[in-house]
mmCIF file of C-alpha atoms and ligand atoms in Angstrom:
data_model
loop_
_atom_site.group_PDB
_atom_site.id
_atom_site.type_symbol
_atom_site.label_atom_id
_atom_site.label_comp_id
_atom_site.label_asym_id
_atom_site.label_seq_id
_atom_site.Cartn_x
_atom_site.Cartn_y
_atom_site.Cartn_z
ATOM 1 C CA UNK A 57 42.396 -66.150 -6.121
ATOM 2 C CA UNK A 58 41.345 -69.455 -7.541
ATOM 3 C CA UNK A 59 40.269 -69.626 -11.155
ATOM 4 C CA UNK A 60 36.615 -69.985 -10.249
ATOM 5 C CA UNK A 61 36.427 -66.832 -8.091
ATOM 6 C CA UNK A 62 34.798 -64.678 -10.778
ATOM 7 C CA UNK A 63 32.399 -67.476 -11.657
ATOM 8 C CA UNK A 64 31.330 -67.820 -8.002
ATOM 9 C CA UNK A 65 31.148 -64.076 -7.347
ATOM 10 C CA UNK A 66 29.120 -63.338 -10.473
ATOM 11 C CA UNK A 67 26.597 -66.038 -9.708
ATOM 12 C CA UNK A 68 26.273 -64.890 -6.096
ATOM 13 C CA UNK A 69 25.873 -61.207 -7.037
ATOM 14 C CA UNK A 70 23.273 -62.008 -9.708
ATOM 15 C CA UNK A 71 21.277 -64.303 -7.422
ATOM 16 C CA UNK A 72 21.409 -61.798 -4.580
ATOM 17 C CA UNK A 73 20.054 -59.128 -6.920
ATOM 18 C CA UNK A 74 17.324 -61.551 -8.021
ATOM 19 C CA UNK A 75 18.251 -61.130 -11.674
ATOM 20 C CA UNK A 76 17.878 -63.604 -14.528
ATOM 21 C CA UNK A 77 20.674 -63.965 -17.074
ATOM 22 C CA UNK A 78 18.592 -61.912 -19.536
ATOM 23 C CA UNK A 79 18.003 -59.123 -17.022
ATOM 24 C CA UNK A 80 21.703 -59.131 -16.156
ATOM 25 C CA UNK A 81 22.598 -58.890 -19.852
ATOM 26 C CA UNK A 82 20.343 -55.846 -20.196
ATOM 27 C CA UNK A 83 21.750 -54.257 -17.052
ATOM 28 C CA UNK A 84 25.420 -54.789 -17.862
ATOM 29 C CA UNK A 85 25.687 -54.949 -21.645
ATOM 30 C CA UNK A 86 27.391 -58.361 -21.397
ATOM 31 C CA UNK A 87 25.588 -60.926 -23.567
ATOM 32 C CA UNK A 88 23.461 -63.618 -21.978
ATOM 33 C CA UNK A 89 25.598 -66.255 -23.717
ATOM 34 C CA UNK A 90 28.811 -64.794 -22.254
ATOM 35 C CA UNK A 91 27.266 -64.508 -18.771
ATOM 36 C CA UNK A 92 26.269 -68.161 -18.926
ATOM 37 C CA UNK A 93 29.765 -69.153 -20.061
ATOM 38 C CA UNK A 94 31.378 -67.230 -17.206
ATOM 39 C CA UNK A 95 29.033 -68.711 -14.615
ATOM 40 C CA UNK A 96 29.673 -72.231 -15.917
ATOM 41 C CA UNK A 97 33.422 -71.635 -15.926
ATOM 42 C CA UNK A 98 33.627 -72.101 -19.699
ATOM 43 C CA UNK A 99 35.018 -68.656 -20.393
ATOM 44 C CA UNK A 100 37.250 -66.354 -18.396
ATOM 45 C CA UNK A 101 36.147 -62.728 -18.776
ATOM 46 C CA UNK A 102 38.353 -59.913 -20.040
ATOM 47 C CA UNK A 103 38.918 -56.845 -17.898
ATOM 48 C CA UNK A 104 36.615 -54.897 -20.229
ATOM 49 C CA UNK A 105 33.849 -57.405 -19.490
ATOM 50 C CA UNK A 106 34.507 -57.204 -15.750
ATOM 51 C CA UNK A 107 34.212 -53.430 -15.846
ATOM 52 C CA UNK A 108 30.876 -53.726 -17.677
ATOM 53 C CA UNK A 109 29.664 -56.019 -14.887
ATOM 54 C CA UNK A 110 31.037 -53.653 -12.247
ATOM 55 C CA UNK A 111 29.295 -50.667 -13.819
ATOM 56 C CA UNK A 112 26.007 -52.486 -14.377
ATOM 57 C CA UNK A 113 25.842 -53.899 -10.860
ATOM 58 C CA UNK A 114 27.183 -50.608 -9.388
ATOM 59 C CA UNK A 115 29.804 -52.640 -7.562
ATOM 60 C CA UNK A 116 33.549 -52.102 -7.298
ATOM 61 C CA UNK A 117 35.857 -54.306 -9.328
ATOM 62 C CA UNK A 118 37.126 -56.078 -6.226
ATOM 63 C CA UNK A 119 33.632 -57.428 -5.529
ATOM 64 C CA UNK A 120 34.036 -59.538 -8.657
ATOM 65 C CA UNK A 121 37.647 -60.642 -8.511
ATOM 66 C CA UNK A 122 38.508 -60.885 -4.832
ATOM 67 C CA UNK A 123 38.304 -63.678 -2.350
ATOM 68 C CA UNK A 124 40.372 -64.048 0.793
ATOM 69 C CA UNK A 125 43.255 -64.694 1.002
ATOM 70 C CA UNK A 126 43.989 -62.017 -1.555
ATOM 71 C CA UNK A 127 46.089 -63.126 -4.500
ATOM 72 C CA UNK A 128 46.750 -62.139 -8.074
ATOM 73 C CA UNK A 129 44.651 -62.916 -11.085
ATOM 74 C CA UNK A 130 46.142 -63.310 -14.527
ATOM 75 C CA UNK A 131 43.939 -62.186 -17.367
ATOM 76 C CA UNK A 132 44.358 -63.526 -20.862
ATOM 77 C CA UNK A 133 45.232 -60.100 -22.252
ATOM 78 C CA UNK A 134 48.533 -60.190 -20.302
ATOM 79 C CA UNK A 135 47.448 -58.097 -17.335
ATOM 80 C CA UNK A 136 47.715 -59.215 -13.746
ATOM 81 C CA UNK A 137 45.493 -57.675 -11.103
ATOM 82 C CA UNK A 138 46.260 -58.252 -7.443
ATOM 83 C CA UNK A 139 43.865 -56.819 -4.885
ATOM 84 C CA UNK A 140 45.808 -54.886 -2.268
ATOM 85 C CA UNK A 141 42.802 -53.364 -0.503
ATOM 86 C CA UNK A 142 39.349 -54.667 -1.434
ATOM 87 C CA UNK A 143 36.576 -52.106 -1.725
ATOM 88 C CA UNK A 144 35.882 -50.240 1.504
ATOM 89 C CA UNK A 145 32.439 -48.628 1.462
ATOM 90 C CA UNK A 146 33.343 -46.039 4.099
ATOM 91 C CA UNK A 147 36.285 -44.846 2.017
ATOM 92 C CA UNK A 148 34.707 -45.501 -1.383
ATOM 93 C CA UNK A 149 37.919 -46.914 -2.755
ATOM 94 C CA UNK A 150 39.785 -50.071 -3.707
ATOM 95 C CA UNK A 151 43.473 -50.581 -4.523
ATOM 96 C CA UNK A 152 45.200 -52.975 -6.880
ATOM 97 C CA UNK A 153 48.668 -53.739 -8.132
ATOM 98 C CA UNK A 154 48.287 -54.061 -11.878
ATOM 99 C CA UNK A 155 51.023 -55.724 -13.911
ATOM 100 C CA UNK A 156 51.372 -54.893 -17.607
ATOM 101 C CA UNK A 157 53.393 -57.255 -19.809
ATOM 102 C CA UNK A 158 56.095 -55.840 -22.087
ATOM 103 C CA UNK A 159 54.526 -54.252 -25.155
ATOM 104 C CA UNK A 160 51.031 -54.311 -23.702
ATOM 105 C CA UNK A 161 48.526 -51.589 -24.483
ATOM 106 C CA UNK A 162 45.270 -51.811 -22.558
ATOM 107 C CA UNK A 163 42.377 -49.461 -23.134
ATOM 108 C CA UNK A 164 39.530 -49.157 -20.661
ATOM 109 C CA UNK A 165 36.028 -47.895 -21.284
ATOM 110 C CA UNK A 166 34.728 -45.090 -19.073
ATOM 111 C CA UNK A 167 33.953 -46.118 -15.511
ATOM 112 C CA UNK A 168 30.846 -44.681 -13.936
ATOM 113 C CA UNK A 169 30.468 -40.940 -13.494
ATOM 114 C CA UNK A 170 32.848 -39.315 -11.035
ATOM 115 C CA UNK A 171 35.276 -42.235 -10.749
ATOM 116 C CA UNK A 172 38.894 -41.143 -10.229
ATOM 117 C CA UNK A 173 42.045 -43.264 -10.514
ATOM 118 C CA UNK A 174 45.374 -42.720 -8.801
ATOM 119 C CA UNK A 175 48.202 -44.423 -10.675
ATOM 120 C CA UNK A 176 51.746 -44.869 -9.342
ATOM 121 C CA UNK A 177 54.476 -46.423 -11.513
ATOM 122 C CA UNK A 178 56.281 -48.865 -9.235
ATOM 123 C CA UNK A 179 59.061 -50.477 -11.236
ATOM 124 C CA UNK A 180 59.197 -49.039 -14.731
ATOM 125 C CA UNK A 181 58.048 -46.392 -17.187
ATOM 126 C CA UNK A 182 54.723 -46.454 -18.960
ATOM 127 C CA UNK A 183 52.188 -44.232 -20.676
ATOM 128 C CA UNK A 184 48.688 -43.360 -19.545
ATOM 129 C CA UNK A 185 45.880 -42.278 -21.874
ATOM 130 C CA UNK A 186 43.362 -39.730 -20.628
ATOM 131 C CA UNK A 187 41.801 -36.480 -21.841
ATOM 132 C CA UNK A 188 42.396 -37.648 -25.403
ATOM 133 C CA UNK A 189 46.120 -38.376 -25.421
ATOM 134 C CA UNK A 190 48.909 -40.640 -24.191
ATOM 135 C CA UNK A 191 51.197 -39.120 -21.550
ATOM 136 C CA UNK A 192 54.410 -40.524 -20.075
ATOM 137 C CA UNK A 193 54.449 -41.765 -16.484
ATOM 138 C CA UNK A 194 57.944 -42.674 -15.389
ATOM 139 C CA UNK A 195 58.966 -44.958 -12.542
ATOM 140 C CA UNK A 196 58.327 -43.451 -9.123
ATOM 141 C CA UNK A 197 55.817 -40.896 -10.415
ATOM 142 C CA UNK A 198 52.061 -40.713 -10.039
ATOM 143 C CA UNK A 199 49.011 -39.400 -11.833
ATOM 144 C CA UNK A 200 45.435 -38.775 -10.751
ATOM 145 C CA UNK A 201 43.011 -39.061 -13.678
ATOM 146 C CA UNK A 202 39.283 -38.763 -14.291
ATOM 147 C CA UNK A 203 38.386 -42.340 -15.206
ATOM 148 C CA UNK A 204 34.805 -41.634 -16.259
ATOM 149 C CA UNK A 205 36.149 -41.278 -19.798
ATOM 150 C CA UNK A 206 38.050 -43.658 -22.081
ATOM 151 C CA UNK A 207 41.495 -44.212 -20.571
ATOM 152 C CA UNK A 208 44.420 -46.574 -21.055
ATOM 153 C CA UNK A 209 47.704 -48.017 -19.856
ATOM 154 C CA UNK A 210 50.584 -48.747 -22.251
ATOM 155 C CA UNK A 211 53.930 -50.407 -21.575
ATOM 156 C CA UNK A 212 56.189 -49.916 -24.581
ATOM 157 C CA UNK A 213 59.289 -51.151 -22.758
ATOM 158 C CA UNK A 214 60.940 -54.579 -22.873
ATOM 159 C CA UNK A 215 60.081 -55.546 -19.279
ATOM 160 C CA UNK A 216 56.845 -55.956 -17.340
ATOM 161 C CA UNK A 217 55.764 -52.856 -15.393
ATOM 162 C CA UNK A 218 53.611 -52.738 -12.275
ATOM 163 C CA UNK A 219 51.390 -49.890 -11.163
ATOM 164 C CA UNK A 220 49.704 -49.170 -7.882
ATOM 165 C CA UNK A 221 46.119 -48.323 -8.874
ATOM 166 C CA UNK A 222 43.582 -46.872 -6.460
ATOM 167 C CA UNK A 223 40.058 -46.392 -7.746
ATOM 168 C CA UNK A 224 37.826 -43.872 -6.004
ATOM 169 C CA UNK A 225 34.054 -44.168 -6.305
ATOM 170 C CA UNK A 226 32.443 -40.979 -5.033
ATOM 171 C CA UNK A 227 29.124 -41.584 -3.268
HETATM 172 MN MN1 MN B 1653 40.287 -47.965 -15.218
#
């Protein structure tokens, strides 16, 4: 995706919903100042901010970060997110390849109620936080977790690790 994808998507989603910046701030918990900065391309949002927008708008993550042709996006907190399958309403799911830099620990706030994540460790070992503790997930193994609670992804190794991450949004 190009660097202005999020900027364009956010503006389009907000306009389509007929929401002012203030109303969007109330709906999503992202400040009006930050929303304005994102829409003007002055600030690139963190994943935590994108999830707040996703939750507030009741839209999947891919609605914010994807444009065809699908490509990766590099976030400033050393995570890459490549959309493999954009959100499909009939299936209620979207799939990403998420890259975690060496030493990276990323914690995510709860997604909306009922959301489930399938995580497959492609090329290295990592740890996943859910139900209150970190658990190992070694290369070639998978986990299905309830993601409507605080959860996290941690790569304590010396090399980047990629996960296959499918997010299910029950209707
Ligand atoms: Mn998550």
